[in-house]
Coordinates of N, CA and C in Angstrom, one line a residue:
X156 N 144.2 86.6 0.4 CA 145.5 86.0 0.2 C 145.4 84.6 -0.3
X157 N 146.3 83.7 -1.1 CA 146.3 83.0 -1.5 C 147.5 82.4 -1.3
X158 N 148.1 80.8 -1.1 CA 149.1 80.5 -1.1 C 149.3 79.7 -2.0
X159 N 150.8 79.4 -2.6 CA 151.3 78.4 -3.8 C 152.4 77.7 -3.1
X160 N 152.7 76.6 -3.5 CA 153.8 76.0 -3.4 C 154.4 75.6 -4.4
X161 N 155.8 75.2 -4.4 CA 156.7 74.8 -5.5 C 158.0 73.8 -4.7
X162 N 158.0 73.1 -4.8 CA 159.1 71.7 -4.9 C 160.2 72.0 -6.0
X163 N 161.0 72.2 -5.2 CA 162.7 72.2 -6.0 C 164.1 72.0 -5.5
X164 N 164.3 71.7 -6.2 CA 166.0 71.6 -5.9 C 167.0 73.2 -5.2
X165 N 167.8 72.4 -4.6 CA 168.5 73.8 -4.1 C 168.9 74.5 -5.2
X166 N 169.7 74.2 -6.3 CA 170.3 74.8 -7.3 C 169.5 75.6 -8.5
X167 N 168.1 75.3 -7.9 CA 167.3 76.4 -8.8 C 166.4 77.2 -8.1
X168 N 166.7 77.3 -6.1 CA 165.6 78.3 -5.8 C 166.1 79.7 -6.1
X169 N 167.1 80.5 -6.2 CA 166.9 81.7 -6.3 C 166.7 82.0 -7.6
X170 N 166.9 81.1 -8.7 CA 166.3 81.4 -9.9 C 164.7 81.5 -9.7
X171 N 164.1 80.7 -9.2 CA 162.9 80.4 -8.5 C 161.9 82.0 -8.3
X172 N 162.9 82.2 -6.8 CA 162.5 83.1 -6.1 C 162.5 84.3 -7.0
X173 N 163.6 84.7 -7.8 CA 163.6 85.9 -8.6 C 162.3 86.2 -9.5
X174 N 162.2 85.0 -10.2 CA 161.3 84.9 -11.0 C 159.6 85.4 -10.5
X175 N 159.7 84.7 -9.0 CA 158.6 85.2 -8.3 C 158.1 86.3 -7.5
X176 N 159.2 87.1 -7.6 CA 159.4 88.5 -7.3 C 158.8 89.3 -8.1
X177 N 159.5 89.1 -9.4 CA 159.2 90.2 -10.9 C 158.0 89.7 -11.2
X178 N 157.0 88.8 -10.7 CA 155.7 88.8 -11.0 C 154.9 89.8 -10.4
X179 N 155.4 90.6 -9.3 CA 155.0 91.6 -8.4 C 153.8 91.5 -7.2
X180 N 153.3 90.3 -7.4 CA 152.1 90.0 -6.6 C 152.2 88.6 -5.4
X181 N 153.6 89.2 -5.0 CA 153.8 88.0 -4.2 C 154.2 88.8 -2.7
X182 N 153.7 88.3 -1.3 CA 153.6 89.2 -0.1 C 154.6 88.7 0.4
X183 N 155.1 87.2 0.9 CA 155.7 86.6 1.2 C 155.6 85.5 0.7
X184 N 157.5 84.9 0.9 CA 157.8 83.8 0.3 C 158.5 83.3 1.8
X185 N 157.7 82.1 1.4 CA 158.9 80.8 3.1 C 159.5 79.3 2.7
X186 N 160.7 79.5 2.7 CA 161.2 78.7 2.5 C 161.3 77.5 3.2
X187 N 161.2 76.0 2.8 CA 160.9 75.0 4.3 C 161.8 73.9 3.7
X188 N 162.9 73.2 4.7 CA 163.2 72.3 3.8 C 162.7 70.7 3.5
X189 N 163.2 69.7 3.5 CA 162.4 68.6 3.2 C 162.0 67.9 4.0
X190 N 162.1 67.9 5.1 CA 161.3 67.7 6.6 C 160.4 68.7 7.1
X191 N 160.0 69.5 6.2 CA 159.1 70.3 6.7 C 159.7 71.7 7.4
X192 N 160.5 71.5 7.7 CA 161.3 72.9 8.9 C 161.3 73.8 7.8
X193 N 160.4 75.0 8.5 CA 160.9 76.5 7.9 C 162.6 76.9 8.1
X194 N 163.0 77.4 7.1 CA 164.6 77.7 6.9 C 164.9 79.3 6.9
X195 N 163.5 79.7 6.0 CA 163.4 81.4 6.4 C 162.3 81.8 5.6
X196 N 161.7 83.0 6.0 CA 160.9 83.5 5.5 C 161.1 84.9 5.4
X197 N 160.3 85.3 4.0 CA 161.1 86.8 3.6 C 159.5 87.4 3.3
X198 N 159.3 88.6 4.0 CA 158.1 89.5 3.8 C 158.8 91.0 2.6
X199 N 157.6 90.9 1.6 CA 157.9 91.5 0.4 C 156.5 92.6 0.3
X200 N 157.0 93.7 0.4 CA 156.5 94.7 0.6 C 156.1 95.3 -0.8
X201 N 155.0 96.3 -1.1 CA 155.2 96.7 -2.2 C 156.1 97.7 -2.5
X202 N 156.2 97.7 -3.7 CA 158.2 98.7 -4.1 C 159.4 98.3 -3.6
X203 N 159.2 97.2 -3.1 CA 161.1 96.5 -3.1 C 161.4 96.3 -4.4
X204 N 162.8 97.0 -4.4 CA 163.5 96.4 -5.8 C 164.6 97.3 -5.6
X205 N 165.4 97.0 -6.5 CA 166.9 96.9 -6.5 C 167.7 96.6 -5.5
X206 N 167.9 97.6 -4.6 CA 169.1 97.2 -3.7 C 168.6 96.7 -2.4
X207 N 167.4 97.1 -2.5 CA 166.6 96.6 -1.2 C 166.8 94.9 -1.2
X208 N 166.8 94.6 -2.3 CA 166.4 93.0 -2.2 C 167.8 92.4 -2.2
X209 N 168.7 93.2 -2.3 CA 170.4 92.3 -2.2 C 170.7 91.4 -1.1
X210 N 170.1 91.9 0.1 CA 170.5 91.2 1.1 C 170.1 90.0 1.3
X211 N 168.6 90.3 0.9 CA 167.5 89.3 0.7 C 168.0 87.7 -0.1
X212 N 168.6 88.6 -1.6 CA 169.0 87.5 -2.4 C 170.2 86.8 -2.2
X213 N 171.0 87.3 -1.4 CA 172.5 86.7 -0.9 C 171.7 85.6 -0.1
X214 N 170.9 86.3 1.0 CA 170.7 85.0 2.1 C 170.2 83.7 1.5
X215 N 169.2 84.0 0.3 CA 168.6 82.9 0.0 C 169.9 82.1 -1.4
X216 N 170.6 82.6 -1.7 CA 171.4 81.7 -2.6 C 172.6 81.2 -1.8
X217 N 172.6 81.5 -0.3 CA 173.8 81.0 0.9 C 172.8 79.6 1.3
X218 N 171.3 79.8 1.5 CA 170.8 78.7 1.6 C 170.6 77.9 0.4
X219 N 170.2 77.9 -0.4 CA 170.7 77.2 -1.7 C 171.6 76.1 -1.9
X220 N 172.9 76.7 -1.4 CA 174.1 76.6 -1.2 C 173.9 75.2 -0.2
X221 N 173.4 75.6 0.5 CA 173.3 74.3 1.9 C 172.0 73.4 1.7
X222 N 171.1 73.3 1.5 CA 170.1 72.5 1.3 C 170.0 71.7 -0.4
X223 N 169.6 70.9 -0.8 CA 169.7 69.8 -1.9 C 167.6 69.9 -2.1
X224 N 167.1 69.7 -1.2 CA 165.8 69.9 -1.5 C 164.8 70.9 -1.4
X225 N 164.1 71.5 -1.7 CA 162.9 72.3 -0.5 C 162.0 72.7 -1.0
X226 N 161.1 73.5 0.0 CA 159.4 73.8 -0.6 C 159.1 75.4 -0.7
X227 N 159.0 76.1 -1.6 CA 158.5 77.2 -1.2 C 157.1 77.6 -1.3
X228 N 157.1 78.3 -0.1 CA 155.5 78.7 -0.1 C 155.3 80.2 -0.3
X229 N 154.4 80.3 -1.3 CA 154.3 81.5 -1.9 C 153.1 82.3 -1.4
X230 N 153.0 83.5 -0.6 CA 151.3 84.1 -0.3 C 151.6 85.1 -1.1
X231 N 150.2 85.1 -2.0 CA 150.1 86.1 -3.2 C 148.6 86.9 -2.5
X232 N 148.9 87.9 -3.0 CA 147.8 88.9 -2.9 C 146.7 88.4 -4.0
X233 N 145.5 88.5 -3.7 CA 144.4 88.0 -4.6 C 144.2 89.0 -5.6
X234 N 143.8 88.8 -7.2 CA 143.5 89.9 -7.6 C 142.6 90.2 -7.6
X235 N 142.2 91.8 -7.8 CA 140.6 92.4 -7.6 C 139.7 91.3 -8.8
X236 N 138.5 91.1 -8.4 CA 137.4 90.6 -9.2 C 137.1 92.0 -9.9
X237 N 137.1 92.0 -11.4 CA 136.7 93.2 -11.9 C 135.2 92.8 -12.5
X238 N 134.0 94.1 -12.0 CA 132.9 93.6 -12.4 C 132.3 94.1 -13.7
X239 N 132.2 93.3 -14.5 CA 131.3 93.7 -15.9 C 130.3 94.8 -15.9
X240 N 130.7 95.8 -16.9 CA 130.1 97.1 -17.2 C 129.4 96.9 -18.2
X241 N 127.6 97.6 -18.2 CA 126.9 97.3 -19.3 C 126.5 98.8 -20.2

């Protein structure tokens, strides 16, 4: 596993977060705000999509809503090393 971070404004994390979704290779996302405090964290399973993720996305555009700065931390699944065929 691998982790990323991203610094942004409230008004563009669920654009953010969507975006990081439809990449498909993301396990969990945690949201922290600019003191460091975790605000929430969402475990992303493989095959969530559509309606599964509604709730998900309300919570995080309610936080949006209330915070001005934050961090998200991204854990991605590593991709397989593919080895060279001769």
């Amino acid at each position: 596993m691998t982790n990323e971070s991203f610094s942004i404004h409230g008004e563009n994390l669920l654009k953010k977060v969507k975006e990081l979704i439809e990449e498909g290779n993301v396990r969990r996302i945690t949201i922290t705000d600019k003191h460091g405090k975790d605000v929430a964290t969402f475990p992303l399973t493989v095959g969530v999509v559509g309606a599964l993720l509604l709730p998900m996305l309300a919570a995080i555009g309610a936080i949006a809503a209330l915070i001005t700065e934050c961090t998200i931390t991204v854990e991605r699944e590593e991709e397989p090393v593919k080895e060279e065929t001769k």
